[in-house]
Coordinates of C-alpha atoms in Angstrom, one line a residue:
M28 CA -10.6 -24.6 -7.1
D29 CA -13.2 -25.3 -4.6
E30 CA -11.2 -25.3 -1.8
N31 CA -8.7 -22.6 -2.8
L32 CA -11.3 -20.4 -3.0
T33 CA -12.8 -21.1 0.2
Q34 CA -9.7 -21.0 1.3
L35 CA -9.4 -17.1 0.2
E36 CA -13.6 -16.9 1.3
Q37 CA -12.1 -17.5 4.8
R38 CA -9.0 -15.3 4.5
I39 CA -11.1 -12.2 3.2
G40 CA -14.0 -12.9 6.4
H41 CA -16.9 -13.4 3.3
T42 CA -18.3 -16.2 2.2
F43 CA -19.8 -15.9 -1.5
R44 CA -23.2 -16.4 -1.6
D45 CA -23.1 -16.3 -6.0
R46 CA -20.1 -18.1 -6.5
T47 CA -19.7 -17.6 -9.5
L48 CA -18.7 -13.7 -8.8
L49 CA -15.7 -15.3 -6.6
E50 CA -14.9 -17.1 -9.7
R51 CA -15.1 -13.8 -12.2
A52 CA -13.1 -11.9 -9.8
I53 CA -9.6 -14.0 -10.0
T54 CA -10.4 -14.3 -13.5
H55 CA -7.2 -12.9 -15.2
A56 CA -8.5 -11.7 -19.1
S57 CA -6.1 -14.0 -20.4
F58 CA -7.5 -17.3 -18.7
L59 CA -10.2 -17.2 -21.7
Q60 CA -7.1 -17.8 -24.2
D61 CA -7.4 -21.0 -23.0
H62 CA -10.7 -20.9 -22.0
P63 CA -13.2 -18.9 -23.7
E64 CA -16.4 -21.2 -22.7
V65 CA -15.1 -18.6 -19.2
G66 CA -16.9 -15.9 -21.2
E67 CA -16.4 -13.4 -19.0
S68 CA -13.1 -12.0 -16.8
N69 CA -12.8 -9.6 -13.9
Q70 CA -12.4 -6.7 -15.9
R71 CA -16.1 -5.3 -15.0
L72 CA -15.6 -6.0 -11.8
E73 CA -12.0 -4.7 -11.5
F74 CA -14.1 -1.1 -13.1
L75 CA -16.6 -1.7 -10.2
G76 CA -14.6 -3.1 -7.3
D77 CA -11.9 0.5 -8.3
A78 CA -14.9 2.7 -7.1
V79 CA -16.2 0.9 -4.4
L80 CA -12.6 1.3 -2.8
Q81 CA -12.4 5.0 -3.3
L82 CA -15.7 5.5 -1.6
I83 CA -14.8 3.4 1.0
L84 CA -11.2 4.4 1.6
T85 CA -12.4 8.5 1.2
E86 CA -14.7 8.1 3.9
A87 CA -12.4 5.8 6.0
L88 CA -10.0 9.0 5.5
F89 CA -12.3 11.3 6.5
N90 CA -13.3 10.2 10.0
L91 CA -9.7 9.4 11.3
F92 CA -8.0 13.4 10.0
P93 CA -11.0 15.1 10.6
T94 CA -8.9 18.7 10.7
E95 CA -6.9 17.6 7.3
R96 CA -8.0 19.5 4.1
E97 CA -8.9 17.6 0.9
G98 CA -5.5 18.1 -1.0
M99 CA -4.0 16.2 2.0
L100 CA -6.8 13.6 2.2
S101 CA -6.2 12.9 -2.0
K102 CA -2.6 12.3 -1.3
R103 CA -3.6 10.3 1.3
R104 CA -6.2 8.0 -0.4
A105 CA -3.8 7.2 -3.9
A106 CA -0.9 6.1 -1.2
L107 CA -3.7 4.2 -0.1
A108 CA -5.2 2.8 -3.3
N109 CA -1.8 3.1 -5.6
G110 CA -0.7 -0.3 -7.7
T111 CA 1.6 -0.9 -6.1
F112 CA 0.0 -0.3 -2.5
L113 CA -2.6 -2.1 -3.7
A114 CA -0.3 -5.2 -4.4
Q115 CA 1.4 -5.7 -2.0
L116 CA -2.8 -6.1 -0.2
A117 CA -3.6 -8.9 -2.6
T118 CA -0.5 -10.3 -1.8
E119 CA -1.1 -10.5 1.7
A120 CA -4.8 -11.9 1.6
G121 CA -3.2 -14.9 -0.8
I122 CA -4.8 -13.8 -4.2
D123 CA -2.3 -14.1 -6.4
R124 CA -2.4 -18.7 -5.2
S125 CA -5.7 -17.8 -6.9
L126 CA -6.1 -16.4 -9.4
R127 CA -6.8 -17.8 -12.9
L128 CA -4.8 -17.4 -15.2
A129 CA -3.8 -18.6 -19.2
T130 CA -0.4 -20.8 -18.9
S131 CA 1.4 -18.4 -21.2
E132 CA 1.0 -15.6 -18.5
E133 CA 1.5 -18.3 -15.6
S134 CA 4.7 -19.2 -17.6
T135 CA 6.1 -15.5 -17.8
G136 CA 5.8 -15.1 -14.0
G137 CA 1.3 -13.0 -14.0
R138 CA 0.4 -14.6 -10.7
T139 CA 3.1 -11.6 -8.9
R140 CA 2.8 -9.0 -12.0
A141 CA 1.6 -6.3 -10.4
S142 CA -0.7 -5.4 -12.4
A143 CA -2.2 -8.5 -12.5
L144 CA -2.4 -8.3 -8.4
E145 CA -4.2 -4.8 -8.1
D146 CA -7.2 -5.7 -11.1
G147 CA -8.0 -9.0 -8.9
I148 CA -8.5 -7.5 -5.0
E149 CA -10.7 -4.6 -7.2
A150 CA -12.6 -6.7 -8.7
L151 CA -13.0 -9.6 -5.5
I152 CA -14.1 -5.9 -3.7
G153 CA -16.9 -4.9 -6.9
A154 CA -17.4 -8.7 -6.3
V155 CA -17.9 -8.5 -2.9
Y156 CA -20.4 -5.7 -3.1
L157 CA -22.3 -7.3 -5.6
D158 CA -23.1 -10.1 -3.5
S159 CA -24.1 -8.2 -1.0
D160 CA -24.0 -4.3 0.5
L161 CA -22.3 -1.8 1.3
P162 CA -21.7 -1.8 4.5
T163 CA -20.5 -5.7 4.0
V164 CA -17.6 -5.1 1.9
R165 CA -16.8 -2.2 3.9
T166 CA -15.8 -4.5 6.7
V167 CA -14.7 -6.3 4.9
V168 CA -12.4 -4.2 2.8
L169 CA -10.9 -2.2 5.7
A170 CA -10.3 -5.7 7.5
L171 CA -8.1 -6.0 4.1
Y172 CA -6.2 -2.7 5.4
G173 CA -5.9 -3.0 8.9
D174 CA -4.7 0.2 11.0
I175 CA -4.5 2.7 8.4
G176 CA -3.0 5.0 10.0
A177 CA -0.3 2.2 10.7
R178 CA 0.1 1.6 6.6
L179 CA 0.5 5.6 6.0
A180 CA 2.7 6.1 8.4
L181 CA 5.2 3.2 7.2
G182 CA 4.6 4.3 3.6
E183 CA 5.2 8.1 4.9
E184 CA 8.0 7.2 6.1
V185 CA 9.7 4.5 3.7
E186 CA 8.6 7.2 0.6
N187 CA 9.5 11.1 2.7
P188 CA 11.5 10.6 5.8
K189 CA 12.8 13.9 6.3
G190 CA 9.3 15.3 6.3
R191 CA 7.9 12.4 8.8
L192 CA 10.7 13.0 10.4
Q193 CA 9.7 16.9 10.8
E194 CA 5.8 15.8 11.2
L195 CA 6.7 14.1 14.5
I196 CA 8.9 17.1 15.6
Q197 CA 7.7 20.2 14.5
P198 CA 4.5 20.3 17.0
I199 CA 6.9 19.5 20.3
Y200 CA 10.0 21.4 18.9
G201 CA 9.2 23.7 16.4
N202 CA 10.6 24.4 12.8
N203 CA 14.1 24.9 12.7
A204 CA 14.5 21.8 15.4
L205 CA 16.8 19.3 12.8
R206 CA 19.9 20.0 11.5
Y207 CA 21.6 18.2 8.9
E208 CA 25.6 17.5 9.1
V209 CA 27.5 16.1 6.5
T210 CA 30.4 14.3 8.9
D211 CA 32.3 12.2 5.8
I212 CA 33.1 11.8 2.1
A213 CA 34.7 9.8 0.4
G214 CA 35.3 8.4 -2.8
E215 CA 36.2 9.3 -6.6
D216 CA 34.0 12.0 -7.5
H217 CA 32.7 9.7 -9.7
A218 CA 31.4 7.6 -7.0
R219 CA 31.2 9.5 -3.8
D220 CA 29.9 8.5 -0.4
Y221 CA 28.5 10.3 2.2
E222 CA 27.5 10.1 5.6
V223 CA 25.1 12.1 7.4
R224 CA 24.1 12.5 10.8
V225 CA 20.5 14.1 12.0
Y226 CA 20.3 16.5 15.5
L227 CA 17.5 17.5 17.2
L228 CA 18.9 20.8 18.3
E229 CA 22.0 19.0 19.7
R230 CA 21.5 15.4 20.2
P231 CA 22.4 13.3 17.7
L232 CA 19.0 10.9 16.8
G233 CA 20.5 8.9 13.6
S234 CA 23.1 8.9 11.2
G235 CA 22.6 7.1 7.7
R236 CA 25.5 6.9 4.5
G237 CA 24.7 7.0 0.8
P238 CA 25.8 8.3 -2.6
S239 CA 24.4 12.1 -2.5
K240 CA 24.2 14.1 0.0
K241 CA 19.9 13.6 0.1
L242 CA 19.7 10.3 0.3
A243 CA 22.1 10.0 2.9
E244 CA 20.1 12.2 4.0
E245 CA 16.9 10.6 3.6
A246 CA 18.7 7.5 5.6
A247 CA 19.7 9.6 8.5
A248 CA 16.0 9.9 8.6
R249 CA 14.7 6.5 8.6
E250 CA 17.2 5.8 11.8
A251 CA 16.3 8.7 13.6
L252 CA 12.6 7.4 13.3
A253 CA 13.2 3.4 14.1
E254 CA 15.1 5.3 17.2
L255 CA 12.2 7.6 18.7
Q256 CA 9.9 4.2 17.9
K257 CA 11.5 2.0 20.2
D258 CA 11.7 5.2 23.2

């Protein structure tokens, strides 16, 4: 366990003065079933870490997007702090390898469960904060995220590729420069397969297929985004 914790410290870039904080941060509530002598899980640290994370992300987005209004800043913060994203971040940091779980929880896939990973990374952030100070935990958190702008762009392309494509095209070509055209419909009525091509003015940017026109348009937008990134 000591070696495992040392490796986790190296991955997040912080060496704990109080190792018990780190041990508590990776202790899932189920672990107390097998080890009641431990006394406390990471739930209180998770509560603290969530608040610390919100502050750090709010500050980072406030500085990164100086002209954006509150609503869009809140939307971006929510995207960076939702459970799925935090579980991915926890896996990248190797927190999944360090979690202390009950045998029953381990056997049912608890080590890769999104809720456990989300709680784990928030508890770790809370532990770093208690072990150091706000500037230190800010450095740790921002290192875990890396390029926040790139993280947001990737998420937006996956979740809303048409919106992301419009954002890129509109400042240069205007609101009506993009056009989506259905180029093929195949399959029976209950199992349609649509092909859509997206045009910038009259230049084809990408094409995609899907079981509905909407999904085919999104696939075409993703291909167009990939082509624009190459350019």
